[in-house]
PDB file of C-alpha atoms in Angstrom:
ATOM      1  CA  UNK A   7      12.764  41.116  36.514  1.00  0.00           C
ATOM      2  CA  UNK A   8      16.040  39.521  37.059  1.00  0.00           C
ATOM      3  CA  UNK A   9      16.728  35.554  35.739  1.00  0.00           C
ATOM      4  CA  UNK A  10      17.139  34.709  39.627  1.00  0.00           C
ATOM      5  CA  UNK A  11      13.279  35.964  39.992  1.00  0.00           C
ATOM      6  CA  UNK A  12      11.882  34.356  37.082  1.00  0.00           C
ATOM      7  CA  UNK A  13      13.451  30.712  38.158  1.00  0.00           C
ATOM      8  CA  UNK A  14      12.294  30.988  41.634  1.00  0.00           C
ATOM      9  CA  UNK A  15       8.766  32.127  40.142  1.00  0.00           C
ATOM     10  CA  UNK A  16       8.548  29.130  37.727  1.00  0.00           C
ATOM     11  CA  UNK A  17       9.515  27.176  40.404  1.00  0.00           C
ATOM     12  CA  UNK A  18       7.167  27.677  43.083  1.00  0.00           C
ATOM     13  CA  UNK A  19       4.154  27.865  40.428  1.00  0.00           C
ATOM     14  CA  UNK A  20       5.392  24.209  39.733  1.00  0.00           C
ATOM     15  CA  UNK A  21       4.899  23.126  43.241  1.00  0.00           C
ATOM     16  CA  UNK A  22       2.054  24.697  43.913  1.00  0.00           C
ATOM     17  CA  UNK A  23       0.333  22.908  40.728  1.00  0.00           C
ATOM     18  CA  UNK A  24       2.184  19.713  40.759  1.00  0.00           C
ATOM     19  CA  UNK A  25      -0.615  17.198  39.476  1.00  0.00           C
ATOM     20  CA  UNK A  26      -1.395  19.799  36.751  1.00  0.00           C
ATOM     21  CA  UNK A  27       2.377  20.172  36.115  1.00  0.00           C
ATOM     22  CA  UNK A  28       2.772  16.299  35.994  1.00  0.00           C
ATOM     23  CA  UNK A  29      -0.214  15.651  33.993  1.00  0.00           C
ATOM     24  CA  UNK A  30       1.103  18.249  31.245  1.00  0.00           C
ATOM     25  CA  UNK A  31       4.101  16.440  30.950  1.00  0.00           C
ATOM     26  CA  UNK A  32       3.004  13.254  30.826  1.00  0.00           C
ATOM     27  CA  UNK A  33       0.837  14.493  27.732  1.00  0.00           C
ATOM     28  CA  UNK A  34       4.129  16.441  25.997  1.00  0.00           C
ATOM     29  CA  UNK A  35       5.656  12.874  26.305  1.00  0.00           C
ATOM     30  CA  UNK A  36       3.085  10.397  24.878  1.00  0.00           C
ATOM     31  CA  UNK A  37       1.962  13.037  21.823  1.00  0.00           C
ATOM     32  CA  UNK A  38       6.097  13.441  20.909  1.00  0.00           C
ATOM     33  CA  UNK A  39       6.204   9.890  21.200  1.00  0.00           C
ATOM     34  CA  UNK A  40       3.033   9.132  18.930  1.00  0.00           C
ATOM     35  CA  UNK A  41       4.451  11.558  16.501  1.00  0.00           C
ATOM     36  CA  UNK A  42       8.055   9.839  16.061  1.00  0.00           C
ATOM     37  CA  UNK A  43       6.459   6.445  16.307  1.00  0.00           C
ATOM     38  CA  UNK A  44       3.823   7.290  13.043  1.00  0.00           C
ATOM     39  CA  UNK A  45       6.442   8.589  10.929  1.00  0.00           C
ATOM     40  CA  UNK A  46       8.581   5.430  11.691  1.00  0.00           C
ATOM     41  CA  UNK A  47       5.825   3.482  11.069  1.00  0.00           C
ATOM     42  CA  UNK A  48       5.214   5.105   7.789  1.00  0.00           C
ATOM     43  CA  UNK A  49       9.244   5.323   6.717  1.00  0.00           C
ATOM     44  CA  UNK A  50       9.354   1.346   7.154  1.00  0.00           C
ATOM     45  CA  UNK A  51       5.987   0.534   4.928  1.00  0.00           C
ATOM     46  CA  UNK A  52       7.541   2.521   2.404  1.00  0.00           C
ATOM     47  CA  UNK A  53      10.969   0.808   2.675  1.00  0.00           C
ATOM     48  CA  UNK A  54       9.262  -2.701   3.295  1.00  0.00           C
ATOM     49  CA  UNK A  55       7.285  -1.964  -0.288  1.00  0.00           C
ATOM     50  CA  UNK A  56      10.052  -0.370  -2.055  1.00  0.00           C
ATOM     51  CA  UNK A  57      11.837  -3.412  -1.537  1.00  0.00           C
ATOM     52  CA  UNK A  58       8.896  -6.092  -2.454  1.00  0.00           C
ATOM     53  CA  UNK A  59       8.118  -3.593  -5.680  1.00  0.00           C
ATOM     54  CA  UNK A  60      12.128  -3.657  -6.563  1.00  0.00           C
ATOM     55  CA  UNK A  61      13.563  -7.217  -7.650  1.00  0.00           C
ATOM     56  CA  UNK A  62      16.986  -5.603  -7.947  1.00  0.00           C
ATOM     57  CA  UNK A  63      18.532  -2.837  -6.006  1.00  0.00           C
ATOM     58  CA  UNK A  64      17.533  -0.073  -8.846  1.00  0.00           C
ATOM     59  CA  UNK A  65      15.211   2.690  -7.977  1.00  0.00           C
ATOM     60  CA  UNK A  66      13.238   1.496 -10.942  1.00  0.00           C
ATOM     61  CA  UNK A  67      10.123  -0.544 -10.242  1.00  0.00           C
ATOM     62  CA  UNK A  68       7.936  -2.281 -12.466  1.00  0.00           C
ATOM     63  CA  UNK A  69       3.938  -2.508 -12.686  1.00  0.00           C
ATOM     64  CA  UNK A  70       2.193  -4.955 -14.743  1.00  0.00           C
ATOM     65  CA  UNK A  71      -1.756  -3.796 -15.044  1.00  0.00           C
ATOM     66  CA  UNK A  72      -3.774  -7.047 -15.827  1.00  0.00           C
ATOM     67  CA  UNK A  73      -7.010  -5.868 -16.797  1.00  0.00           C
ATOM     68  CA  UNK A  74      -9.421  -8.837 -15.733  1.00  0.00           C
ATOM     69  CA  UNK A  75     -13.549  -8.028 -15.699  1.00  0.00           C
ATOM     70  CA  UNK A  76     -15.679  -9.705 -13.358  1.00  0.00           C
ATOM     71  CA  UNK A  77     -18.752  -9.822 -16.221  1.00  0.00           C
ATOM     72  CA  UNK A  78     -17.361 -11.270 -19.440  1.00  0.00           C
ATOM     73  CA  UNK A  79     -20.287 -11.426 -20.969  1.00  0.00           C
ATOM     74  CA  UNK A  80     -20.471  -7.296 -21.544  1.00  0.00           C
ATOM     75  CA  UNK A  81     -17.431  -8.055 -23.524  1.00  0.00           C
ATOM     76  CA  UNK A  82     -19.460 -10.764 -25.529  1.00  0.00           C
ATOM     77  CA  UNK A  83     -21.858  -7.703 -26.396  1.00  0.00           C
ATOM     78  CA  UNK A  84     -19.555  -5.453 -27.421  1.00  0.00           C
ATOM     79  CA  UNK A  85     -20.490  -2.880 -24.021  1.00  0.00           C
ATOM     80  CA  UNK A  86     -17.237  -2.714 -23.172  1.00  0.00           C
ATOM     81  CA  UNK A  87     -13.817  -3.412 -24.831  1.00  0.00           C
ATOM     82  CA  UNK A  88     -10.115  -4.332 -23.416  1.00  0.00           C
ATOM     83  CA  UNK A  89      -7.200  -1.889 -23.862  1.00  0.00           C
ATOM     84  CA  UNK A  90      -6.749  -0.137 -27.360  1.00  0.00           C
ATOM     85  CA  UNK A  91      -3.578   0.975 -28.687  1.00  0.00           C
ATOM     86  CA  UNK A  92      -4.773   4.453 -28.210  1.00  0.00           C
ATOM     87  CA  UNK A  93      -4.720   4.085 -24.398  1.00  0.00           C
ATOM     88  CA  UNK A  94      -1.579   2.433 -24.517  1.00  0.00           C
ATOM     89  CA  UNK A  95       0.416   5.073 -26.070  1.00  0.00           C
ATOM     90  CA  UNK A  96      -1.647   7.878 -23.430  1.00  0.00           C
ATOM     91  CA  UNK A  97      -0.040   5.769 -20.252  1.00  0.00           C
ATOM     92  CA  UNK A  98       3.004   5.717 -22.543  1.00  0.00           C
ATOM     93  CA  UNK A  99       2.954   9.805 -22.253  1.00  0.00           C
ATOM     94  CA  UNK A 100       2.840   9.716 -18.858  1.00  0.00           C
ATOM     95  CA  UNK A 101       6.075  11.297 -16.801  1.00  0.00           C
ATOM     96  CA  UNK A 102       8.701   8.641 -15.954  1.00  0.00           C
ATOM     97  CA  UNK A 103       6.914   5.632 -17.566  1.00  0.00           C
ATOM     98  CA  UNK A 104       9.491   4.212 -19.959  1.00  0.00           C
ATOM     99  CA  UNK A 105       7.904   1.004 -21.363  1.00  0.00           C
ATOM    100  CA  UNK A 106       4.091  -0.018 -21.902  1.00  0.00           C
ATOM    101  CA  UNK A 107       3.253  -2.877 -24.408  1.00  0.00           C
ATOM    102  CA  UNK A 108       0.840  -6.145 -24.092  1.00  0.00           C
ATOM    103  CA  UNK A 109       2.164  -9.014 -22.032  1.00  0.00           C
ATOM    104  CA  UNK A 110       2.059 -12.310 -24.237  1.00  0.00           C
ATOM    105  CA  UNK A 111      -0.945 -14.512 -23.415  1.00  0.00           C
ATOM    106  CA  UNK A 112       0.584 -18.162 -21.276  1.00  0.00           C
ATOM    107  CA  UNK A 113       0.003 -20.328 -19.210  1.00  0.00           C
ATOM    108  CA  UNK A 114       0.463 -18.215 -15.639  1.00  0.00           C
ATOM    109  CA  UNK A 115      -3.281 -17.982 -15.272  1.00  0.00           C
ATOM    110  CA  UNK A 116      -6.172 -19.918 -15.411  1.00  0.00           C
ATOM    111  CA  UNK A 117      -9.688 -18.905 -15.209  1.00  0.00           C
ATOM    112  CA  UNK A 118     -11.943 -20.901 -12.797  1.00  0.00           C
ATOM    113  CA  UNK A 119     -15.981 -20.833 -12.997  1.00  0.00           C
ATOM    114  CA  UNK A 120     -17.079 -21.760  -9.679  1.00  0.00           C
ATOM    115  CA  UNK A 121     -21.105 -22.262  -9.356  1.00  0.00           C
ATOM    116  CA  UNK A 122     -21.946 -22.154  -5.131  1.00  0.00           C
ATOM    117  CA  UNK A 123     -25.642 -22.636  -4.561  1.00  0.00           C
ATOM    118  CA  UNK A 124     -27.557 -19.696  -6.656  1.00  0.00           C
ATOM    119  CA  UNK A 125     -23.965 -17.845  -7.397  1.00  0.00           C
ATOM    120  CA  UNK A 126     -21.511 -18.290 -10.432  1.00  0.00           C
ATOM    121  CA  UNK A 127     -18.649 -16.966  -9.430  1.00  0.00           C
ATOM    122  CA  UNK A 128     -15.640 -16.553 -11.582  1.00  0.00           C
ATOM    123  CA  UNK A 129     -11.891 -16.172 -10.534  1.00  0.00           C
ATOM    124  CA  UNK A 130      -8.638 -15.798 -12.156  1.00  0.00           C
ATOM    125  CA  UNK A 131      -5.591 -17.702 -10.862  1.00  0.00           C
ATOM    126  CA  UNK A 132      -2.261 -16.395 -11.524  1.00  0.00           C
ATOM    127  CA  UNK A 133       0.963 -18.472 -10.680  1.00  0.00           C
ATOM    128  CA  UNK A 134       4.446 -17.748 -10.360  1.00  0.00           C
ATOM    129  CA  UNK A 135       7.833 -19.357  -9.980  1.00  0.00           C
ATOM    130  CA  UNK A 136       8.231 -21.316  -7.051  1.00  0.00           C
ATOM    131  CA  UNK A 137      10.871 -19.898  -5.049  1.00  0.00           C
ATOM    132  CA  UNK A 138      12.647 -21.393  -1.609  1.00  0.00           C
ATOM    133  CA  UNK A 139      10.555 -19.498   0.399  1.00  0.00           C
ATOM    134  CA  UNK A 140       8.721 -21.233   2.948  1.00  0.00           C
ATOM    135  CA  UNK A 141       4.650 -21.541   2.277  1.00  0.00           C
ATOM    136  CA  UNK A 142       3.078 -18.684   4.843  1.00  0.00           C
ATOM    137  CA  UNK A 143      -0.119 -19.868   4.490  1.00  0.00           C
ATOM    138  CA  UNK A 144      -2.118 -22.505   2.872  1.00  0.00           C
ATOM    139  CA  UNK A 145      -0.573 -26.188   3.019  1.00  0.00           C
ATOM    140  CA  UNK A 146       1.895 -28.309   0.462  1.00  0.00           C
ATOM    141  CA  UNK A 147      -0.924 -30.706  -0.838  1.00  0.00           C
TER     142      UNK A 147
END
């Protein structure tokens, strides 16, 4: 068949099925559209957390692991024990990880023993620097 002859063919099976044709379209649009708008999505969380993760501009971030147990009293028994130096120098092995070494006990927590009605629950507090940013939720007093 000639080009001519395929056109005219294409074009007279549109008319003929135009609510099918229409329907098929509108369903090419919204699923390209979904597509580019989840990888979007998903290219901005990881630029929005880069950034948060990075104080500086380097391409280096930071991660402090603060190993806190809910039941200190397994510790009290000997069940169960902090970080060794062994596993310390194993996350020191570990591909691109440059530094690992004990953060110095202060005063930017505070443990809290709460006792609500038959519970004791127990929470650690960390605080940081105050900064200029305004307060996004809470209040000032």
């Amino acid at each position: 068949m000639n080009l001519r002859a395929v056109i005219k063919n294409a074009y007279q099976a549109l008319r003929q099925n135009t609510r099918r044709s229409i329907l098929t379209m509108l369903g090419i649009v919204i699923g390209i559209a979904s597509v580019i708008t989840i990888l979007s999505l998903g290219r901005g969380f990881k630029t929005y957390t880069v950034k948060n993760l990075t104080a500086t501009n380097e391409k280096n971030v930071a991660v402090d692991i603060v190993f806190s147990p809910s039941d200190y009293e397994q510790f009290e028994s000997n069940k169960m024990r902090y970080f060794s130096d062994e596993d310390l120098k194993f996350i020191g092995q570990i591909e691109g990880v440059e530094k690992v070494a004990y953060v110095k006990a202060d005063d930017k927590f505070l443990r809290i023993d709460l006792q609500a009605a038959d519970k004791k629950i127990s929470k650690n507090l960390g605080f940081v620097a105050g900064d200029k940013d305004a307060i996004e939720v809470g209040r000032t007093d």
